[in-house]
XYZ file of C-alpha atoms in Angstrom:
318
model
C 79.011 131.464 64.866
C 80.217 134.271 62.625
C 80.046 138.061 62.779
C 78.628 138.134 59.336
C 81.252 140.220 57.884
C 83.220 139.120 54.949
C 83.672 140.710 52.181
C 87.003 142.909 52.341
C 87.514 146.456 52.459
C 89.830 147.941 48.992
C 91.243 149.974 50.005
C 91.595 150.516 53.359
C 90.921 153.992 54.431
C 94.800 154.794 55.504
C 94.596 158.131 56.727
C 91.474 159.620 56.553
C 90.012 161.154 59.414
C 87.062 160.122 61.193
C 85.485 162.138 64.612
C 83.816 159.913 66.951
C 81.616 162.006 69.194
C 81.687 160.534 72.755
C 78.566 161.401 75.090
C 78.890 161.279 78.539
C 77.708 157.796 79.899
C 80.211 154.740 80.202
C 78.879 153.081 77.084
C 79.777 155.544 75.136
C 83.341 156.026 76.912
C 83.798 152.177 76.178
C 82.614 152.883 72.547
C 85.313 155.524 72.096
C 88.325 152.872 73.792
C 86.960 150.584 70.722
C 86.976 152.541 67.930
C 90.531 153.560 68.530
C 91.356 149.916 68.442
C 89.624 149.153 65.166
C 91.353 152.276 63.453
C 94.551 150.913 63.576
C 93.931 147.893 61.472
C 92.039 150.327 59.149
C 94.629 153.109 58.970
C 92.028 155.439 60.155
C 92.651 158.487 62.080
C 90.376 158.881 64.767
C 89.640 162.468 66.583
C 87.356 161.989 70.050
C 85.213 165.420 70.569
C 82.956 164.781 73.986
C 79.684 165.322 73.132
C 78.353 165.482 76.790
C 73.968 164.691 77.043
C 72.281 167.823 76.878
C 70.941 169.084 73.741
C 73.513 172.416 74.181
C 76.430 170.151 74.266
C 75.045 167.652 71.196
C 74.784 170.822 68.959
C 78.182 172.234 69.979
C 79.625 168.897 69.082
C 78.009 168.472 65.978
C 79.133 171.904 64.883
C 82.624 171.225 65.934
C 82.610 168.179 64.174
C 81.065 170.078 61.085
C 83.710 172.702 60.744
C 86.488 170.284 60.798
C 85.460 168.492 57.950
C 86.099 164.885 58.580
C 86.079 161.630 56.276
C 83.721 160.045 57.986
C 81.510 160.999 61.460
C 80.534 158.498 64.006
C 78.027 159.411 66.856
C 75.807 158.100 69.428
C 73.056 158.751 72.076
C 71.880 162.368 69.933
C 68.178 162.108 69.060
C 67.332 162.836 65.541
C 65.456 165.968 66.744
C 69.022 167.553 67.148
C 71.165 165.260 65.043
C 69.281 165.150 61.415
C 70.250 168.750 60.417
C 73.572 168.760 60.855
C 73.845 165.144 59.369
C 72.066 165.789 56.423
C 74.616 168.872 55.994
C 77.504 166.639 56.593
C 76.265 163.760 54.114
C 75.586 166.484 51.378
C 79.172 167.569 51.518
C 79.990 163.961 51.039
C 81.060 162.912 55.190
C 80.110 159.617 55.615
C 78.087 159.737 58.642
C 77.306 156.520 60.928
C 74.831 156.746 64.066
C 75.275 154.107 66.610
C 71.946 152.563 67.717
C 69.804 155.881 66.650
C 67.006 154.530 64.553
C 65.175 157.448 64.854
C 67.542 159.165 62.383
C 66.036 159.320 58.818
C 68.633 158.062 56.175
C 70.105 159.677 53.022
C 73.088 158.980 50.825
C 76.186 158.884 53.117
C 74.116 158.056 56.138
C 73.888 154.801 57.991
C 72.566 153.040 61.310
C 74.678 150.869 62.964
C 72.116 148.563 65.624
C 69.411 150.103 63.907
C 65.135 149.579 64.898
C 65.338 145.835 64.377
C 68.256 145.430 66.888
C 66.739 147.920 69.632
C 63.404 146.780 69.281
C 64.393 143.150 69.574
C 66.375 144.605 72.759
C 63.083 145.834 74.356
C 61.231 142.561 73.302
C 64.355 140.159 75.376
C 63.538 142.260 78.574
C 59.739 141.784 78.624
C 59.996 137.728 77.500
C 62.643 137.404 80.437
C 60.138 138.945 82.932
C 57.244 137.308 81.689
C 59.168 133.716 81.612
C 60.359 134.575 85.386
C 57.262 135.223 86.664
C 55.617 132.887 84.770
C 53.080 135.352 83.068
C 52.374 137.839 86.175
C 54.591 140.417 86.333
C 53.827 143.549 88.003
C 56.350 145.780 86.416
C 58.163 149.212 86.839
C 59.507 150.360 83.797
C 62.250 153.061 84.242
C 62.110 155.157 80.723
C 64.474 157.688 79.607
C 63.018 159.886 76.708
C 65.739 161.751 76.075
C 68.082 159.579 74.054
C 67.820 158.208 70.481
C 66.848 154.494 71.370
C 64.220 155.000 73.957
C 61.277 155.178 72.187
C 62.171 151.796 70.101
C 63.417 149.773 73.099
C 59.841 150.878 74.955
C 58.017 149.986 71.512
C 60.009 146.071 71.599
C 58.950 146.022 75.733
C 55.023 147.468 75.296
C 54.663 145.174 72.191
C 55.827 142.135 73.908
C 54.011 142.586 77.209
C 50.576 143.196 74.820
C 50.980 139.921 72.829
C 52.477 137.375 75.477
C 51.205 138.768 79.094
C 48.106 141.299 78.727
C 47.857 140.357 82.128
C 51.082 141.859 83.417
C 50.939 145.338 84.827
C 53.341 147.737 83.385
C 53.971 151.242 85.457
C 56.558 153.691 84.182
C 58.931 156.486 85.758
C 60.230 158.849 83.526
C 63.515 159.605 84.438
C 67.064 160.882 82.745
C 70.504 159.988 82.424
C 71.209 162.922 84.913
C 69.681 161.329 87.588
C 71.560 157.698 87.605
C 72.955 156.707 90.540
C 72.131 160.505 92.251
C 67.879 160.853 92.950
C 66.534 157.702 90.898
C 67.859 154.999 93.463
C 65.776 156.827 96.079
C 62.632 157.612 93.396
C 62.813 154.218 92.428
C 62.295 153.034 95.938
C 60.075 155.519 96.987
C 57.782 154.264 94.077
C 58.088 150.641 95.096
C 57.094 151.414 98.612
C 53.758 153.407 97.415
C 53.488 150.390 95.118
C 54.464 147.084 97.106
C 52.620 144.834 94.570
C 55.578 145.087 92.160
C 58.231 142.702 92.185
C 59.585 144.063 88.676
C 62.561 146.474 87.398
C 62.580 146.769 83.627
C 65.283 149.429 82.775
C 65.359 150.798 79.639
C 69.517 150.668 80.042
C 70.910 148.939 82.823
C 72.853 152.116 83.730
C 69.489 153.100 85.047
C 69.749 150.703 87.672
C 73.370 152.161 89.223
C 72.531 152.508 92.964
C 69.429 150.746 93.177
C 70.009 147.820 94.752
C 71.787 149.924 97.666
C 68.243 152.278 98.206
C 66.285 149.140 97.854
C 68.192 147.598 100.804
C 68.376 150.892 102.405
C 64.233 150.627 102.592
C 64.235 147.384 103.835
C 62.759 145.904 100.403
C 63.597 142.437 98.968
C 62.207 140.113 96.262
C 62.815 142.823 93.527
C 63.946 141.426 90.323
C 65.675 143.973 87.863
C 66.918 143.813 84.230
C 68.104 146.274 81.126
C 69.825 146.767 78.153
C 73.945 146.924 77.907
C 74.747 145.967 81.391
C 77.583 148.041 82.220
C 80.665 146.829 84.780
C 79.178 147.894 87.541
C 75.811 146.014 86.691
C 77.737 143.108 85.668
C 79.219 143.121 89.184
C 75.591 143.848 90.743
C 74.828 140.608 88.836
C 77.418 138.728 90.298
C 76.803 139.577 93.748
C 73.077 138.607 93.020
C 72.224 142.161 93.630
C 70.467 142.286 89.602
C 68.626 139.169 87.691
C 69.474 139.437 84.032
C 70.467 141.627 81.541
C 70.351 142.126 77.672
C 73.995 142.050 76.765
C 75.475 143.786 73.718
C 78.982 144.046 73.765
C 80.191 147.615 73.277
C 83.569 147.186 71.783
C 81.938 145.077 68.816
C 79.118 147.731 68.648
C 82.460 149.998 67.644
C 84.134 147.998 65.644
C 81.028 147.745 63.488
C 80.289 151.283 63.017
C 84.207 151.248 61.935
C 83.519 148.697 59.138
C 80.557 150.633 58.235
C 82.271 154.176 58.164
C 85.384 152.858 56.073
C 83.257 151.148 53.219
C 80.841 154.377 52.964
C 84.714 156.540 53.113
C 85.137 154.195 49.613
C 81.707 154.923 48.482
C 80.249 151.362 49.449
C 76.880 150.986 51.134
C 77.018 150.143 54.828
C 76.538 145.972 54.915
C 72.823 144.808 55.460
C 74.122 143.211 59.228
C 75.231 146.157 60.221
C 71.796 147.439 61.407
C 70.690 144.296 63.208
C 74.317 142.068 64.158
C 74.469 138.695 65.994
C 75.476 141.151 69.113
C 72.585 140.716 71.489
C 72.208 137.783 74.214
C 69.827 137.387 77.616
C 72.069 136.064 80.424
C 71.261 135.889 83.915
C 73.145 136.144 87.020
C 74.500 133.086 87.186
C 76.126 133.434 83.854
C 78.240 136.158 84.712
C 81.633 134.147 85.357
C 84.132 136.881 84.280
C 85.318 139.536 86.508
C 83.549 142.568 85.051
C 86.498 144.946 85.981
C 89.048 142.911 83.789
C 86.746 141.972 80.872
C 83.186 142.454 79.403
C 80.663 140.163 78.034
C 82.489 137.915 75.757
C 80.721 138.016 72.555
C 81.960 135.338 70.036
C 85.373 134.077 70.389
C 88.247 135.931 68.486
C 85.875 138.086 66.906
C 88.366 141.168 66.430
C 90.502 138.897 63.769
C 87.442 138.179 62.255
C 86.941 141.394 61.496
C 90.357 142.179 60.882
C 90.662 138.963 58.364
C 87.491 140.354 56.435
C 88.934 143.672 56.017
C 92.410 142.721 54.244
C 91.234 139.734 52.377
C 92.164 139.839 48.881
């Protein structure tokens, strides 16, 4: 299997400064770590700025990045309603801007989206199809929807379109939430909702971190037989799967996502366009609990064996 990249980067962007805006969810921390690793063979000078999770913190981080006048900017999670203006201004000034999984961003010259609408909608379809197959077309579902993030509406579209097409008899209830409720008030809300709606036996999470603490809340409420699945399982979710507390996940290797972003910003700094594969890379796989054979504390979803070497080989090919 290939990462879909075989074109060299000439010249390598040695000494160029790229800023990463790190949001306050665990996936963004993983992205920051992986971007630091990818920056080494590219010769990039990476600076990380915390962007938090609130509209105010997003705006502040974007303003700081703009004032620093980097060669490139990488960010994720910031809705286009907030990011579009600053991104357009930076791009117009010559900054190469790469958004990770922000399909709501309107692209202009010097902007690109890694993991775009096709990729995110495919994840939503994967969640729905797994649930339909597991329930043999009879699923009663609670969908956990966090509409505050840039990719939310696209996952939701893929999920709801798939239920409409493949399981019109399935019933989908929606519980609106946000990342601020993860592991705090959300687990209790989920348990209470399911107690009031005992016919629901499946939880579909827009992203798997929303399931943090839910197994404990369900156990404390005396509830069993509830199957859960979400996108991008964290280490906590992967441990839940190993412990048979979470049924499945739509996996995307966070480190690989970041290397696609690094590849894209490096090419754009050189005045080259993003590669087509960056919008919908082969970095998505549905896995059931029994397939999580690695230790989540020591490793992550393995993706393609040797994928980092594939990137480096492509970048340095002459």
